[in-house]
GROMACS .gro file of C-alpha atoms in nm:
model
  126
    1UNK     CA    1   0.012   2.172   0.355
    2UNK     CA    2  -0.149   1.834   0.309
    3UNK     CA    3   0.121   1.511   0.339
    4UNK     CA    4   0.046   1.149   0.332
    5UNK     CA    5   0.317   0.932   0.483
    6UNK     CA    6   0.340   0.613   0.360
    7UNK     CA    7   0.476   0.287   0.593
    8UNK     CA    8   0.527  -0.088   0.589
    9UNK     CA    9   0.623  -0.162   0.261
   10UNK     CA   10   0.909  -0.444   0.234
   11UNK     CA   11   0.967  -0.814   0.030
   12UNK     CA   12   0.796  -1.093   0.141
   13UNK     CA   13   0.717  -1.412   0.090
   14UNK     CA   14   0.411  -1.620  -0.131
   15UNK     CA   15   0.198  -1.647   0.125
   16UNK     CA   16   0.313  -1.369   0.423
   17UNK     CA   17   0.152  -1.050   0.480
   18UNK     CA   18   0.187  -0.701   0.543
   19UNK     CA   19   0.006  -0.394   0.662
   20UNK     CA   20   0.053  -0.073   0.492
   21UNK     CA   21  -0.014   0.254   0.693
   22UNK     CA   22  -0.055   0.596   0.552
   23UNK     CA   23  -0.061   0.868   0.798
   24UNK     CA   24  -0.232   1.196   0.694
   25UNK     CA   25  -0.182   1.551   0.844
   26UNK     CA   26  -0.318   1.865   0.684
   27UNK     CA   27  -0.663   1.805   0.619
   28UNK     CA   28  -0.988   1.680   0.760
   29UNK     CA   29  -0.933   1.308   0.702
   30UNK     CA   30  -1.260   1.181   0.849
   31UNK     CA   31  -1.434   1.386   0.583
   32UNK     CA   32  -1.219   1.239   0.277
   33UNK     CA   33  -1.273   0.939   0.091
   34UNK     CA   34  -0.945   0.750   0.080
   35UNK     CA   35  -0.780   0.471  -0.147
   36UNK     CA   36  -0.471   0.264  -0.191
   37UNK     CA   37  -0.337   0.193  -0.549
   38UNK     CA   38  -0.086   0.049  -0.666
   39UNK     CA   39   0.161   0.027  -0.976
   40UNK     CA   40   0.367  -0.191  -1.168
   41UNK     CA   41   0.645  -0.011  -1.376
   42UNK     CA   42   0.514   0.034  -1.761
   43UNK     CA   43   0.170  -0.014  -1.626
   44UNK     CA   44  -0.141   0.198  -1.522
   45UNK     CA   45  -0.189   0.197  -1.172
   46UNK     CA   46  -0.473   0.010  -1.036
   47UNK     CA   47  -0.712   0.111  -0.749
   48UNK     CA   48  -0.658  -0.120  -0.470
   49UNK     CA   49  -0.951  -0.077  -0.220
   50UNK     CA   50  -1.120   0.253  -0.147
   51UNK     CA   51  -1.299   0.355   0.183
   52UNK     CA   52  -1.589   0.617   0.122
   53UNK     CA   53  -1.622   0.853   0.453
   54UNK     CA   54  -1.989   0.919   0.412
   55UNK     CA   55  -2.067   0.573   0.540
   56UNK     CA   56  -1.764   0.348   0.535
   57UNK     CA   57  -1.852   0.173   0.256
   58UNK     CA   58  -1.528   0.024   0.105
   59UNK     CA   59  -1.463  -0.171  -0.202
   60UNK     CA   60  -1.138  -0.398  -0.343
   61UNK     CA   61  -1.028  -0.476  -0.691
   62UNK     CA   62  -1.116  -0.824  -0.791
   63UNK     CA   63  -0.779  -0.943  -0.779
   64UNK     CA   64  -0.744  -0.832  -0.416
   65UNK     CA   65  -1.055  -0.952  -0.291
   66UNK     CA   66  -1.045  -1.163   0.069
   67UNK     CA   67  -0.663  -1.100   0.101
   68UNK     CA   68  -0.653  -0.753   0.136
   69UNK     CA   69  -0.869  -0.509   0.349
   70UNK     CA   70  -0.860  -0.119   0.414
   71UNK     CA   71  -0.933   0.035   0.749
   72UNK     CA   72  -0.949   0.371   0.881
   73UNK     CA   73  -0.796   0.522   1.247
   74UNK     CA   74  -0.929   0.919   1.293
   75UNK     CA   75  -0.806   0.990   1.581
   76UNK     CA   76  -0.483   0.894   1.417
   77UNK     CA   77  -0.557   1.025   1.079
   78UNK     CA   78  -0.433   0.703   0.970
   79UNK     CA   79  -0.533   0.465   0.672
   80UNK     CA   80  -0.442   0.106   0.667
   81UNK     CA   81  -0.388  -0.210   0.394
   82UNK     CA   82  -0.397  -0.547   0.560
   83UNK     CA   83  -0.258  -0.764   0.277
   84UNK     CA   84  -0.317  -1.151   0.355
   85UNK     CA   85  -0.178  -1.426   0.121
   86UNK     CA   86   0.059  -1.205  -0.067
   87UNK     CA   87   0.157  -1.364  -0.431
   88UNK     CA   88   0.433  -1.214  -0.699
   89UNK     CA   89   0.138  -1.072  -0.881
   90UNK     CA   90   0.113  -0.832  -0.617
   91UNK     CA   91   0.471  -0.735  -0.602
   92UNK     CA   92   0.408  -0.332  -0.738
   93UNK     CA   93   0.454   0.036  -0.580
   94UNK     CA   94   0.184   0.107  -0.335
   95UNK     CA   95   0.014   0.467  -0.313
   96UNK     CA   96  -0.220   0.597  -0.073
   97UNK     CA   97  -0.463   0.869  -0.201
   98UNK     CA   98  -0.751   1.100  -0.035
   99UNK     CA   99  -0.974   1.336  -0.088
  100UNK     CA  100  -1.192   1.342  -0.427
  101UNK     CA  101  -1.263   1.737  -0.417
  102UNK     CA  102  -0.952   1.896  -0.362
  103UNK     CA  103  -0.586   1.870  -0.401
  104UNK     CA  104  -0.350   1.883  -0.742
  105UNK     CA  105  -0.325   1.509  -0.816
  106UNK     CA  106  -0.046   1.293  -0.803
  107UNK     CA  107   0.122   0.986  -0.985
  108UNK     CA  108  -0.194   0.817  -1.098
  109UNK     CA  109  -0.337   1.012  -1.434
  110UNK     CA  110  -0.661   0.780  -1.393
  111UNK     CA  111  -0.770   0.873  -1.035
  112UNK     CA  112  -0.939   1.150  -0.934
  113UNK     CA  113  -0.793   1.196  -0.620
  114UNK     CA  114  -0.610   1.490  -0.503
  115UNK     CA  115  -0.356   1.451  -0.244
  116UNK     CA  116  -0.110   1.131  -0.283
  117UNK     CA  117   0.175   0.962  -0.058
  118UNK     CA  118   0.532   0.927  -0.197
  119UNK     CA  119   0.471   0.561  -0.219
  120UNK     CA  120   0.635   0.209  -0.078
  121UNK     CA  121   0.703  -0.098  -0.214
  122UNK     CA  122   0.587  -0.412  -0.187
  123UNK     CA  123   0.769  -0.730  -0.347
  124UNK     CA  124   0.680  -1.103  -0.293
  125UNK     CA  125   0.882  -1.361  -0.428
  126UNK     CA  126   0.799  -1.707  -0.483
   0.00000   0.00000   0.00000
C-alpha cells in the first residue's frame, strides 16, 4: 500500500517560513516524479513546484517563485517545501503528490498524479 505522510503545516506570520515534509513508503520514490499543490476552499488546486526524477529538474508556479523550493531525500523517501516569505495569499491546504503512471488519484481532478497525502495546512496572517 502506497501512503504519503504529510508534516509541518501550521499559521504563521507575513514574512516567516515553513518547511513541509512528505514522507513516502510503498513505492519506489526515487523513480517517481513528485509535486506539492495546494488548495484554497471553492478553488482548483494549483501545482506548487514539481521535481521530475529523471534528472531533477524542478519547476514552481509563478506566484511561488524565489520563496518556495522543493527538494528530495531518498534514502528517506522524503519530499520537502521550503516556503520563504510566506504572505496571506498563500494561506491554502497543502498536498503532496507522486508518481505520474500509477496510482488512483486523489483530491486534485486536474493532476495527473496518482498517489496523494491527506494534506496540511498552511495559514499566514498579516
Amino acid at each position: 500500500e502506497v501512503q504519503l505522510v504529510e508534516s509541518g503545516g501550521g499559521s504563521v506570520e507575513a514574512g516567516g517560513s515553513l518547511r513541509l515534509s512528505c514522507t513516502a513508503s510503498g513505492l519506489i520514490f526515487e523513480a517517481t516524479d513528485v509535486a506539492w499543490y495546494r488548495q484554497v476552499p471553492g478553488s482548483e488546486c494549483e501545482l506548487v513546484s514539481q521535481r521530475s526524477n529523471v534528472d531533477g529538474e524542478t519547476n514552481y508556479a509563478d506566484s511561488v517563485k524565489g520563496r518556495f523550493f522543493i527538494s528530495q531525500d531518498n534514502a528517506k523517501k522524503t519530499v520537502y517545501l521550503q516556503m520563504n516569505n510566506l504572505s496571506p495569499a498563500d494561506t491554502a491546504v497543502y498536498y503532496c503528490a507522486a508518481d505520474l503512471l500509477n496510482g488512483p488519484g486523489g483530491v486534485c481532478r486536474n493532476s495527473l498524479f496518482g498517489y496523494w497525502g491527506q494534506g496540511t495546512q498552511v495559514t499566514v496572517s498579516s
